[in-house]
PDB file of C-alpha atoms in Angstrom:
ATOM      1  CA  UNK Q  33     -28.795  48.832 -21.162  1.00  0.00           C
ATOM      2  CA  UNK Q  34     -26.066  50.514 -22.907  1.00  0.00           C
ATOM      3  CA  UNK Q  35     -23.127  48.257 -24.659  1.00  0.00           C
ATOM      4  CA  UNK Q  36     -19.887  49.094 -22.731  1.00  0.00           C
ATOM      5  CA  UNK Q  37     -17.808  51.457 -24.866  1.00  0.00           C
ATOM      6  CA  UNK Q  38     -15.027  51.794 -22.978  1.00  0.00           C
ATOM      7  CA  UNK Q  39     -12.247  49.460 -21.303  1.00  0.00           C
ATOM      8  CA  UNK Q  40     -12.464  48.671 -18.097  1.00  0.00           C
ATOM      9  CA  UNK Q  41      -9.448  50.039 -15.972  1.00  0.00           C
ATOM     10  CA  UNK Q  42      -8.619  51.587 -12.497  1.00  0.00           C
ATOM     11  CA  UNK Q  43      -9.289  54.919 -11.520  1.00  0.00           C
ATOM     12  CA  UNK Q  44      -5.737  56.100 -11.199  1.00  0.00           C
ATOM     13  CA  UNK Q  45      -2.161  54.976 -11.410  1.00  0.00           C
ATOM     14  CA  UNK Q  46      -1.483  55.331  -7.929  1.00  0.00           C
ATOM     15  CA  UNK Q  47      -4.840  53.024  -7.254  1.00  0.00           C
ATOM     16  CA  UNK Q  48      -3.705  50.612  -9.580  1.00  0.00           C
ATOM     17  CA  UNK Q  49      -0.331  50.522  -7.575  1.00  0.00           C
ATOM     18  CA  UNK Q  50      -1.834  49.597  -4.577  1.00  0.00           C
ATOM     19  CA  UNK Q  51      -4.161  47.088  -5.877  1.00  0.00           C
ATOM     20  CA  UNK Q  52      -0.912  45.136  -7.349  1.00  0.00           C
ATOM     21  CA  UNK Q  53       1.105  45.438  -4.050  1.00  0.00           C
ATOM     22  CA  UNK Q  54      -1.627  43.606  -2.320  1.00  0.00           C
ATOM     23  CA  UNK Q  55      -2.066  41.383  -5.173  1.00  0.00           C
ATOM     24  CA  UNK Q  56       1.466  40.339  -5.356  1.00  0.00           C
ATOM     25  CA  UNK Q  57       1.307  39.791  -1.468  1.00  0.00           C
ATOM     26  CA  UNK Q  58      -1.800  37.726  -1.367  1.00  0.00           C
ATOM     27  CA  UNK Q  59       0.072  35.388  -4.422  1.00  0.00           C
ATOM     28  CA  UNK Q  60       3.086  35.089  -2.704  1.00  0.00           C
ATOM     29  CA  UNK Q  61       0.735  33.771   0.538  1.00  0.00           C
ATOM     30  CA  UNK Q  62      -1.839  31.997  -0.828  1.00  0.00           C
ATOM     31  CA  UNK Q  63      -0.118  30.119  -3.860  1.00  0.00           C
ATOM     32  CA  UNK Q  64       0.512  26.696  -2.807  1.00  0.00           C
ATOM     33  CA  UNK Q  65       2.741  25.374  -5.854  1.00  0.00           C
ATOM     34  CA  UNK Q  66       5.644  26.979  -8.178  1.00  0.00           C
ATOM     35  CA  UNK Q  67       4.023  29.505 -10.571  1.00  0.00           C
ATOM     36  CA  UNK Q  68       5.249  30.653 -14.008  1.00  0.00           C
ATOM     37  CA  UNK Q  69       3.349  34.222 -14.349  1.00  0.00           C
ATOM     38  CA  UNK Q  70       3.070  35.070 -18.454  1.00  0.00           C
ATOM     39  CA  UNK Q  71       1.301  37.702 -20.386  1.00  0.00           C
ATOM     40  CA  UNK Q  72      -0.501  36.831 -23.334  1.00  0.00           C
ATOM     41  CA  UNK Q  73      -1.680  39.018 -26.114  1.00  0.00           C
ATOM     42  CA  UNK Q  74      -5.402  38.850 -27.569  1.00  0.00           C
ATOM     43  CA  UNK Q  75      -7.605  40.750 -29.659  1.00  0.00           C
ATOM     44  CA  UNK Q  76      -8.946  42.714 -26.461  1.00  0.00           C
ATOM     45  CA  UNK Q  77      -5.728  43.190 -24.385  1.00  0.00           C
ATOM     46  CA  UNK Q  78      -3.165  41.716 -22.722  1.00  0.00           C
ATOM     47  CA  UNK Q  79      -4.054  38.729 -20.368  1.00  0.00           C
ATOM     48  CA  UNK Q  80      -2.066  37.499 -17.138  1.00  0.00           C
ATOM     49  CA  UNK Q  81      -2.156  33.819 -16.609  1.00  0.00           C
ATOM     50  CA  UNK Q  82      -0.515  31.982 -13.996  1.00  0.00           C
ATOM     51  CA  UNK Q  83       0.740  28.422 -14.976  1.00  0.00           C
ATOM     52  CA  UNK Q  84       1.582  25.422 -13.100  1.00  0.00           C
ATOM     53  CA  UNK Q  85       1.918  21.708 -13.089  1.00  0.00           C
ATOM     54  CA  UNK Q  86       3.239  19.395 -15.596  1.00  0.00           C
ATOM     55  CA  UNK Q  87       4.703  20.414 -19.169  1.00  0.00           C
ATOM     56  CA  UNK Q  88       2.845  18.588 -21.050  1.00  0.00           C
ATOM     57  CA  UNK Q  89      -1.270  17.295 -21.100  1.00  0.00           C
ATOM     58  CA  UNK Q  90      -4.431  18.457 -21.735  1.00  0.00           C
ATOM     59  CA  UNK Q  91      -4.352  21.793 -19.748  1.00  0.00           C
ATOM     60  CA  UNK Q  92      -7.450  22.987 -17.531  1.00  0.00           C
ATOM     61  CA  UNK Q  93      -7.788  26.549 -17.647  1.00  0.00           C
ATOM     62  CA  UNK Q  94      -9.832  28.453 -14.590  1.00  0.00           C
ATOM     63  CA  UNK Q  95     -12.026  31.851 -15.192  1.00  0.00           C
ATOM     64  CA  UNK Q  96     -13.188  33.746 -12.263  1.00  0.00           C
ATOM     65  CA  UNK Q  97     -16.123  35.367 -11.490  1.00  0.00           C
ATOM     66  CA  UNK Q  98     -17.311  39.333 -11.644  1.00  0.00           C
ATOM     67  CA  UNK Q  99     -14.679  41.276  -9.732  1.00  0.00           C
ATOM     68  CA  UNK Q 100     -12.200  38.074  -9.436  1.00  0.00           C
ATOM     69  CA  UNK Q 101      -9.246  36.799 -10.858  1.00  0.00           C
ATOM     70  CA  UNK Q 102      -6.887  33.790 -10.884  1.00  0.00           C
ATOM     71  CA  UNK Q 103      -5.861  33.934  -6.894  1.00  0.00           C
ATOM     72  CA  UNK Q 104      -9.783  33.308  -6.479  1.00  0.00           C
ATOM     73  CA  UNK Q 105      -8.319  29.582  -7.720  1.00  0.00           C
ATOM     74  CA  UNK Q 106      -5.778  29.096  -5.529  1.00  0.00           C
ATOM     75  CA  UNK Q 107      -7.428  26.137  -3.041  1.00  0.00           C
ATOM     76  CA  UNK Q 108      -7.606  24.368  -6.615  1.00  0.00           C
ATOM     77  CA  UNK Q 109      -3.706  24.519  -7.932  1.00  0.00           C
ATOM     78  CA  UNK Q 110      -2.043  21.700  -5.983  1.00  0.00           C
ATOM     79  CA  UNK Q 111      -4.645  18.989  -6.827  1.00  0.00           C
ATOM     80  CA  UNK Q 112      -5.366  20.254 -10.495  1.00  0.00           C
ATOM     81  CA  UNK Q 113      -1.563  20.540 -10.840  1.00  0.00           C
ATOM     82  CA  UNK Q 114      -0.692  17.248  -9.697  1.00  0.00           C
ATOM     83  CA  UNK Q 115      -1.842  15.467 -13.176  1.00  0.00           C
ATOM     84  CA  UNK Q 116      -2.455  18.387 -15.515  1.00  0.00           C
ATOM     85  CA  UNK Q 117      -1.186  21.703 -16.919  1.00  0.00           C
ATOM     86  CA  UNK Q 118      -3.036  24.423 -15.612  1.00  0.00           C
ATOM     87  CA  UNK Q 119      -3.739  27.856 -16.554  1.00  0.00           C
ATOM     88  CA  UNK Q 120      -5.267  30.318 -14.126  1.00  0.00           C
ATOM     89  CA  UNK Q 121      -6.560  33.602 -15.945  1.00  0.00           C
ATOM     90  CA  UNK Q 122      -6.744  37.293 -14.724  1.00  0.00           C
ATOM     91  CA  UNK Q 123      -9.878  37.890 -16.748  1.00  0.00           C
ATOM     92  CA  UNK Q 124     -10.330  40.901 -18.913  1.00  0.00           C
ATOM     93  CA  UNK Q 125     -13.003  43.140 -17.770  1.00  0.00           C
ATOM     94  CA  UNK Q 126     -12.055  42.512 -13.665  1.00  0.00           C
ATOM     95  CA  UNK Q 127      -9.120  43.816 -11.459  1.00  0.00           C
ATOM     96  CA  UNK Q 128      -5.920  41.695 -11.791  1.00  0.00           C
ATOM     97  CA  UNK Q 129      -2.503  42.491 -13.984  1.00  0.00           C
ATOM     98  CA  UNK Q 130      -4.439  41.605 -17.582  1.00  0.00           C
ATOM     99  CA  UNK Q 131      -4.593  45.160 -19.038  1.00  0.00           C
ATOM    100  CA  UNK Q 132      -7.896  45.576 -21.200  1.00  0.00           C
ATOM    101  CA  UNK Q 133      -7.266  47.966 -24.541  1.00  0.00           C
ATOM    102  CA  UNK Q 134     -10.715  47.658 -26.814  1.00  0.00           C
ATOM    103  CA  UNK Q 135     -14.250  47.611 -24.806  1.00  0.00           C
ATOM    104  CA  UNK Q 136     -16.079  44.366 -24.671  1.00  0.00           C
ATOM    105  CA  UNK Q 137     -19.425  45.035 -26.115  1.00  0.00           C
ATOM    106  CA  UNK Q 138     -20.926  41.754 -26.621  1.00  0.00           C
ATOM    107  CA  UNK Q 139     -20.414  38.200 -25.186  1.00  0.00           C
ATOM    108  CA  UNK Q 140     -18.907  37.323 -28.456  1.00  0.00           C
ATOM    109  CA  UNK Q 141     -15.871  39.529 -27.890  1.00  0.00           C
ATOM    110  CA  UNK Q 142     -15.431  37.988 -24.263  1.00  0.00           C
ATOM    111  CA  UNK Q 143     -15.696  34.222 -25.984  1.00  0.00           C
ATOM    112  CA  UNK Q 144     -12.883  35.700 -28.524  1.00  0.00           C
ATOM    113  CA  UNK Q 145     -10.180  36.745 -26.051  1.00  0.00           C
ATOM    114  CA  UNK Q 146     -10.665  33.259 -24.540  1.00  0.00           C
ATOM    115  CA  UNK Q 147     -10.041  31.615 -27.434  1.00  0.00           C
ATOM    116  CA  UNK Q 148      -7.198  34.332 -28.091  1.00  0.00           C
ATOM    117  CA  UNK Q 149      -5.754  32.793 -25.064  1.00  0.00           C
ATOM    118  CA  UNK Q 150      -6.368  29.270 -25.687  1.00  0.00           C
ATOM    119  CA  UNK Q 151      -4.350  29.257 -28.934  1.00  0.00           C
ATOM    120  CA  UNK Q 152      -1.394  31.286 -27.175  1.00  0.00           C
ATOM    121  CA  UNK Q 153      -0.860  28.535 -24.244  1.00  0.00           C
ATOM    122  CA  UNK Q 154      -1.185  26.276 -27.625  1.00  0.00           C
ATOM    123  CA  UNK Q 155      -4.656  24.345 -25.961  1.00  0.00           C
ATOM    124  CA  UNK Q 156      -5.929  21.551 -28.072  1.00  0.00           C
ATOM    125  CA  UNK Q 157      -8.411  19.651 -25.916  1.00  0.00           C
ATOM    126  CA  UNK Q 158      -8.719  22.021 -22.924  1.00  0.00           C
ATOM    127  CA  UNK Q 159     -11.161  21.739 -19.582  1.00  0.00           C
ATOM    128  CA  UNK Q 160     -12.453  25.199 -19.173  1.00  0.00           C
ATOM    129  CA  UNK Q 161     -13.953  25.315 -15.800  1.00  0.00           C
ATOM    130  CA  UNK Q 162     -15.532  29.321 -15.121  1.00  0.00           C
ATOM    131  CA  UNK Q 163     -17.391  30.549 -12.287  1.00  0.00           C
ATOM    132  CA  UNK Q 164     -20.316  32.933 -12.373  1.00  0.00           C
ATOM    133  CA  UNK Q 165     -19.229  35.116 -15.139  1.00  0.00           C
ATOM    134  CA  UNK Q 166     -16.604  33.109 -15.533  1.00  0.00           C
ATOM    135  CA  UNK Q 167     -19.064  30.145 -17.102  1.00  0.00           C
ATOM    136  CA  UNK Q 168     -21.083  32.704 -19.095  1.00  0.00           C
ATOM    137  CA  UNK Q 169     -17.302  33.320 -20.380  1.00  0.00           C
ATOM    138  CA  UNK Q 170     -16.890  30.114 -21.535  1.00  0.00           C
ATOM    139  CA  UNK Q 171     -19.892  29.263 -22.955  1.00  0.00           C
ATOM    140  CA  UNK Q 172     -20.005  32.220 -25.399  1.00  0.00           C
ATOM    141  CA  UNK Q 173     -16.085  31.106 -26.304  1.00  0.00           C
ATOM    142  CA  UNK Q 174     -18.145  28.317 -27.713  1.00  0.00           C
ATOM    143  CA  UNK Q 175     -20.941  29.636 -29.342  1.00  0.00           C
ATOM    144  CA  UNK Q 176     -18.129  31.538 -31.153  1.00  0.00           C
ATOM    145  CA  UNK Q 177     -17.157  28.551 -32.552  1.00  0.00           C
ATOM    146  CA  UNK Q 178     -13.621  28.690 -30.830  1.00  0.00           C
ATOM    147  CA  UNK Q 179     -12.515  24.891 -30.906  1.00  0.00           C
ATOM    148  CA  UNK Q 180      -9.497  23.909 -28.391  1.00  0.00           C
ATOM    149  CA  UNK Q 181     -12.663  22.871 -25.827  1.00  0.00           C
ATOM    150  CA  UNK Q 182     -12.928  19.135 -24.858  1.00  0.00           C
ATOM    151  CA  UNK Q 183     -15.149  19.676 -22.083  1.00  0.00           C
ATOM    152  CA  UNK Q 184     -16.752  22.539 -19.578  1.00  0.00           C
ATOM    153  CA  UNK Q 185     -17.133  22.731 -15.900  1.00  0.00           C
ATOM    154  CA  UNK Q 186     -19.781  25.594 -15.112  1.00  0.00           C
ATOM    155  CA  UNK Q 187     -20.093  26.790 -11.673  1.00  0.00           C
ATOM    156  CA  UNK Q 188     -22.458  28.612 -10.423  1.00  0.00           C
ATOM    157  CA  UNK Q 189     -22.576  29.885 -14.096  1.00  0.00           C
ATOM    158  CA  UNK Q 190     -23.976  33.442 -15.365  1.00  0.00           C
ATOM    159  CA  UNK Q 191     -26.492  33.767 -18.798  1.00  0.00           C
ATOM    160  CA  UNK Q 192     -28.605  30.829 -17.890  1.00  0.00           C
ATOM    161  CA  UNK Q 193     -31.513  33.270 -16.766  1.00  0.00           C
ATOM    162  CA  UNK Q 194     -31.859  36.680 -16.572  1.00  0.00           C
ATOM    163  CA  UNK Q 195     -30.022  38.591 -13.617  1.00  0.00           C
ATOM    164  CA  UNK Q 196     -32.451  38.640 -10.437  1.00  0.00           C
ATOM    165  CA  UNK Q 197     -32.749  41.485  -7.925  1.00  0.00           C
ATOM    166  CA  UNK Q 198     -31.593  39.367  -5.056  1.00  0.00           C
ATOM    167  CA  UNK Q 199     -28.324  38.742  -6.408  1.00  0.00           C
ATOM    168  CA  UNK Q 200     -27.960  42.815  -6.688  1.00  0.00           C
ATOM    169  CA  UNK Q 201     -29.390  42.385  -3.303  1.00  0.00           C
ATOM    170  CA  UNK Q 202     -26.912  39.393  -2.282  1.00  0.00           C
ATOM    171  CA  UNK Q 203     -24.331  41.036  -3.598  1.00  0.00           C
ATOM    172  CA  UNK Q 204     -24.271  45.139  -1.598  1.00  0.00           C
ATOM    173  CA  UNK Q 205     -24.757  43.020   1.457  1.00  0.00           C
ATOM    174  CA  UNK Q 206     -21.215  41.270   0.819  1.00  0.00           C
ATOM    175  CA  UNK Q 207     -19.676  43.815   0.227  1.00  0.00           C
ATOM    176  CA  UNK Q 208     -21.031  46.041   3.058  1.00  0.00           C
ATOM    177  CA  UNK Q 209     -20.125  43.302   5.511  1.00  0.00           C
ATOM    178  CA  UNK Q 210     -17.022  43.293   3.659  1.00  0.00           C
ATOM    179  CA  UNK Q 211     -15.802  46.159   5.971  1.00  0.00           C
ATOM    180  CA  UNK Q 212     -16.685  44.947   9.102  1.00  0.00           C
ATOM    181  CA  UNK Q 213     -13.768  43.526  11.381  1.00  0.00           C
ATOM    182  CA  UNK Q 214     -12.682  40.236  10.722  1.00  0.00           C
ATOM    183  CA  UNK Q 215     -14.292  38.045  13.880  1.00  0.00           C
ATOM    184  CA  UNK Q 216     -18.098  39.818  12.922  1.00  0.00           C
ATOM    185  CA  UNK Q 217     -17.194  39.512   9.061  1.00  0.00           C
ATOM    186  CA  UNK Q 218     -16.749  36.007   9.453  1.00  0.00           C
ATOM    187  CA  UNK Q 219     -19.983  35.120  11.309  1.00  0.00           C
ATOM    188  CA  UNK Q 220     -21.891  37.635   8.760  1.00  0.00           C
ATOM    189  CA  UNK Q 221     -20.949  35.331   6.550  1.00  0.00           C
ATOM    190  CA  UNK Q 222     -24.077  32.902   7.363  1.00  0.00           C
ATOM    191  CA  UNK Q 223     -25.992  35.703   7.880  1.00  0.00           C
ATOM    192  CA  UNK Q 224     -25.685  36.870   4.397  1.00  0.00           C
ATOM    193  CA  UNK Q 225     -25.004  33.296   2.909  1.00  0.00           C
ATOM    194  CA  UNK Q 226     -21.513  34.652   1.096  1.00  0.00           C
ATOM    195  CA  UNK Q 227     -18.152  32.105   2.368  1.00  0.00           C
ATOM    196  CA  UNK Q 228     -15.686  34.909   0.457  1.00  0.00           C
ATOM    197  CA  UNK Q 229     -16.186  36.937   3.397  1.00  0.00           C
ATOM    198  CA  UNK Q 230     -14.047  34.016   5.564  1.00  0.00           C
ATOM    199  CA  UNK Q 231     -11.162  34.065   2.962  1.00  0.00           C
ATOM    200  CA  UNK Q 232      -9.399  37.089   4.393  1.00  0.00           C
ATOM    201  CA  UNK Q 233      -6.792  37.363   2.101  1.00  0.00           C
ATOM    202  CA  UNK Q 234      -9.467  37.595  -0.582  1.00  0.00           C
ATOM    203  CA  UNK Q 235     -11.556  40.101   0.941  1.00  0.00           C
ATOM    204  CA  UNK Q 236      -8.539  42.625   1.555  1.00  0.00           C
ATOM    205  CA  UNK Q 237      -7.855  42.212  -2.823  1.00  0.00           C
ATOM    206  CA  UNK Q 238     -11.589  42.781  -3.089  1.00  0.00           C
ATOM    207  CA  UNK Q 239     -11.566  46.028  -1.180  1.00  0.00           C
ATOM    208  CA  UNK Q 240      -8.390  47.425  -2.928  1.00  0.00           C
ATOM    209  CA  UNK Q 241     -10.167  46.158  -6.226  1.00  0.00           C
ATOM    210  CA  UNK Q 242     -12.790  48.798  -5.286  1.00  0.00           C
ATOM    211  CA  UNK Q 243     -10.847  51.444  -7.356  1.00  0.00           C
ATOM    212  CA  UNK Q 244     -11.475  49.552 -10.785  1.00  0.00           C
ATOM    213  CA  UNK Q 245     -14.003  50.384 -12.737  1.00  0.00           C
ATOM    214  CA  UNK Q 246     -15.305  47.476 -14.793  1.00  0.00           C
ATOM    215  CA  UNK Q 247     -16.966  47.678 -17.516  1.00  0.00           C
ATOM    216  CA  UNK Q 248     -18.336  44.260 -19.432  1.00  0.00           C
ATOM    217  CA  UNK Q 249     -21.778  43.528 -20.543  1.00  0.00           C
ATOM    218  CA  UNK Q 250     -24.539  41.671 -18.521  1.00  0.00           C
ATOM    219  CA  UNK Q 251     -25.062  38.455 -19.871  1.00  0.00           C
ATOM    220  CA  UNK Q 252     -28.556  37.775 -21.284  1.00  0.00           C
ATOM    221  CA  UNK Q 253     -30.605  34.712 -20.683  1.00  0.00           C
ATOM    222  CA  UNK Q 254     -29.869  31.776 -23.149  1.00  0.00           C
ATOM    223  CA  UNK Q 255     -32.153  30.300 -25.085  1.00  0.00           C
ATOM    224  CA  UNK Q 256     -33.158  26.846 -25.136  1.00  0.00           C
ATOM    225  CA  UNK Q 257     -31.663  26.484 -29.244  1.00  0.00           C
ATOM    226  CA  UNK Q 258     -28.089  28.715 -27.713  1.00  0.00           C
ATOM    227  CA  UNK Q 259     -27.348  25.853 -24.688  1.00  0.00           C
ATOM    228  CA  UNK Q 260     -27.871  23.328 -27.399  1.00  0.00           C
ATOM    229  CA  UNK Q 261     -25.396  24.297 -29.718  1.00  0.00           C
ATOM    230  CA  UNK Q 262     -22.644  23.549 -27.106  1.00  0.00           C
ATOM    231  CA  UNK Q 263     -21.045  20.626 -28.332  1.00  0.00           C
ATOM    232  CA  UNK Q 264     -18.492  19.455 -26.054  1.00  0.00           C
ATOM    233  CA  UNK Q 265     -18.901  17.525 -22.754  1.00  0.00           C
ATOM    234  CA  UNK Q 266     -20.852  20.172 -20.160  1.00  0.00           C
ATOM    235  CA  UNK Q 267     -21.292  19.434 -15.939  1.00  0.00           C
ATOM    236  CA  UNK Q 268     -23.151  22.208 -14.371  1.00  0.00           C
ATOM    237  CA  UNK Q 269     -22.458  22.484 -10.321  1.00  0.00           C
ATOM    238  CA  UNK Q 270     -25.358  24.738  -8.999  1.00  0.00           C
ATOM    239  CA  UNK Q 271     -24.951  26.071  -5.093  1.00  0.00           C
ATOM    240  CA  UNK Q 272     -28.679  24.837  -3.589  1.00  0.00           C
ATOM    241  CA  UNK Q 273     -29.290  28.500  -2.387  1.00  0.00           C
ATOM    242  CA  UNK Q 274     -28.040  30.486  -5.044  1.00  0.00           C
ATOM    243  CA  UNK Q 275     -28.754  34.071  -4.775  1.00  0.00           C
ATOM    244  CA  UNK Q 276     -27.928  33.865  -9.208  1.00  0.00           C
ATOM    245  CA  UNK Q 277     -29.961  31.175 -10.188  1.00  0.00           C
ATOM    246  CA  UNK Q 278     -32.885  28.713  -8.866  1.00  0.00           C
ATOM    247  CA  UNK Q 279     -31.052  25.440  -8.956  1.00  0.00           C
ATOM    248  CA  UNK Q 280     -34.259  23.121  -9.124  1.00  0.00           C
ATOM    249  CA  UNK Q 281     -35.569  24.694 -12.239  1.00  0.00           C
ATOM    250  CA  UNK Q 282     -32.303  25.250 -14.149  1.00  0.00           C
ATOM    251  CA  UNK Q 283     -31.413  21.420 -13.419  1.00  0.00           C
ATOM    252  CA  UNK Q 284     -35.273  20.870 -14.845  1.00  0.00           C
ATOM    253  CA  UNK Q 285     -34.697  23.120 -17.596  1.00  0.00           C
ATOM    254  CA  UNK Q 286     -31.649  21.706 -18.851  1.00  0.00           C
ATOM    255  CA  UNK Q 287     -32.653  17.982 -18.084  1.00  0.00           C
ATOM    256  CA  UNK Q 288     -35.178  18.712 -20.595  1.00  0.00           C
ATOM    257  CA  UNK Q 289     -33.302  20.345 -23.608  1.00  0.00           C
ATOM    258  CA  UNK Q 290     -29.721  18.987 -23.459  1.00  0.00           C
ATOM    259  CA  UNK Q 291     -29.937  15.504 -21.007  1.00  0.00           C
ATOM    260  CA  UNK Q 292     -26.623  14.681 -22.220  1.00  0.00           C
ATOM    261  CA  UNK Q 293     -24.956  17.552 -19.395  1.00  0.00           C
ATOM    262  CA  UNK Q 294     -24.336  16.747 -15.985  1.00  0.00           C
ATOM    263  CA  UNK Q 295     -25.604  18.770 -13.631  1.00  0.00           C
ATOM    264  CA  UNK Q 296     -25.385  18.600  -9.893  1.00  0.00           C
ATOM    265  CA  UNK Q 297     -26.738  20.724  -7.258  1.00  0.00           C
ATOM    266  CA  UNK Q 298     -24.778  21.037  -4.455  1.00  0.00           C
ATOM    267  CA  UNK Q 299     -26.325  21.120  -0.601  1.00  0.00           C
ATOM    268  CA  UNK Q 300     -25.453  23.631   1.564  1.00  0.00           C
ATOM    269  CA  UNK Q 301     -23.833  26.004  -0.691  1.00  0.00           C
ATOM    270  CA  UNK Q 302     -24.933  29.383  -2.150  1.00  0.00           C
ATOM    271  CA  UNK Q 303     -23.272  31.020  -4.918  1.00  0.00           C
ATOM    272  CA  UNK Q 304     -20.153  30.977  -3.610  1.00  0.00           C
ATOM    273  CA  UNK Q 305     -19.767  27.656  -4.205  1.00  0.00           C
ATOM    274  CA  UNK Q 306     -16.044  27.577  -5.522  1.00  0.00           C
ATOM    275  CA  UNK Q 307     -14.768  28.755  -2.243  1.00  0.00           C
ATOM    276  CA  UNK Q 308     -17.892  26.914  -0.278  1.00  0.00           C
ATOM    277  CA  UNK Q 309     -16.780  23.424  -1.771  1.00  0.00           C
ATOM    278  CA  UNK Q 310     -13.633  23.833  -2.945  1.00  0.00           C
ATOM    279  CA  UNK Q 311     -12.902  19.955  -2.691  1.00  0.00           C
ATOM    280  CA  UNK Q 312     -15.679  18.955  -4.392  1.00  0.00           C
ATOM    281  CA  UNK Q 313     -15.607  21.237  -6.915  1.00  0.00           C
ATOM    282  CA  UNK Q 314     -11.620  20.512  -8.043  1.00  0.00           C
ATOM    283  CA  UNK Q 315     -12.848  16.543  -7.707  1.00  0.00           C
ATOM    284  CA  UNK Q 316     -15.667  17.245 -10.303  1.00  0.00           C
ATOM    285  CA  UNK Q 317     -13.169  19.012 -12.382  1.00  0.00           C
ATOM    286  CA  UNK Q 318     -10.455  16.170 -12.304  1.00  0.00           C
ATOM    287  CA  UNK Q 319     -13.140  13.275 -12.738  1.00  0.00           C
ATOM    288  CA  UNK Q 320     -15.100  14.745 -15.612  1.00  0.00           C
ATOM    289  CA  UNK Q 321     -16.023  13.920 -18.422  1.00  0.00           C
ATOM    290  CA  UNK Q 322     -14.289  10.318 -17.616  1.00  0.00           C
ATOM    291  CA  UNK Q 323     -14.004   7.531 -19.855  1.00  0.00           C
ATOM    292  CA  UNK Q 324     -16.622   6.613 -21.773  1.00  0.00           C
ATOM    293  CA  UNK Q 325     -17.579   3.107 -21.884  1.00  0.00           C
ATOM    294  CA  UNK Q 326     -18.785   1.203 -24.903  1.00  0.00           C
ATOM    295  CA  UNK Q 327     -22.896   1.006 -24.709  1.00  0.00           C
ATOM    296  CA  UNK Q 328     -22.478   3.866 -21.459  1.00  0.00           C
ATOM    297  CA  UNK Q 329     -25.144   6.118 -21.239  1.00  0.00           C
ATOM    298  CA  UNK Q 330     -24.198   9.967 -20.764  1.00  0.00           C
ATOM    299  CA  UNK Q 331     -24.504  11.237 -17.031  1.00  0.00           C
ATOM    300  CA  UNK Q 332     -28.398  12.735 -15.901  1.00  0.00           C
ATOM    301  CA  UNK Q 333     -28.949  15.719 -13.657  1.00  0.00           C
ATOM    302  CA  UNK Q 334     -29.004  15.437 -10.062  1.00  0.00           C
ATOM    303  CA  UNK Q 335     -28.653  16.645  -6.781  1.00  0.00           C
ATOM    304  CA  UNK Q 336     -25.771  14.277  -5.044  1.00  0.00           C
ATOM    305  CA  UNK Q 337     -22.876  15.445  -3.287  1.00  0.00           C
ATOM    306  CA  UNK Q 338     -20.908  12.173  -3.533  1.00  0.00           C
TER     307      UNK Q 338
END
């Protein structure tokens, strides 16, 4: 597939303004704590960041998946910001208040703007949590040698297997179901296995975001050698019914090639794991990698849902 040769953008100024009106209203309705909105310049454009939490400490940086932005993390802000600075990002290439000015043709370029964000906020030991395409961006930042990261939490991430046709069918089913009246849409969430359909405000934002033309690379599947290059502690949270990944096959693969990684398959969840089990995901971010004890062994992969 040809690499993107233009930046992602809204189809018109009026479409952008309509999106921003909904974005601002949803932010006001959903955001649970005081937040500072800041814009930082990166090599590929201006990135909007919503900052919350204490002034000092190692931050958590949140990267949403395809079609998402900082608002998708609204359930996470309050628990994370109790003890850590939190930076929720509108990713370049996705609908939101970031402005992409240069094409993103490779994973290295995606990881590069993430490194620029970390530098702009002064992070030296950030915990980067990424969902789906955001997880891929987090790994690309590491493969690019960007530093500034102490740990990764990858939530049903892209980049660990070729994009399956069932995922495309899953995404199309979710898009069609999002057009249904609220009550029917909520019932269809279980049918199409997509918990986002119960998130009324995020669904509204998704609908107005259809005027956004997303031009970012499709992640290729990482080789074993590339995965081994990631040098920081990593935990991977997988939806047991993920449409993107074969959770058990990936867990077995990672246990073989990177046994120090913590891998957990979360029962009762699909690819929409962040909205289907937000308390669990937030707790895992807060407690990973934890304090290693002398002589302790690295955590192994598992299927527990503690």
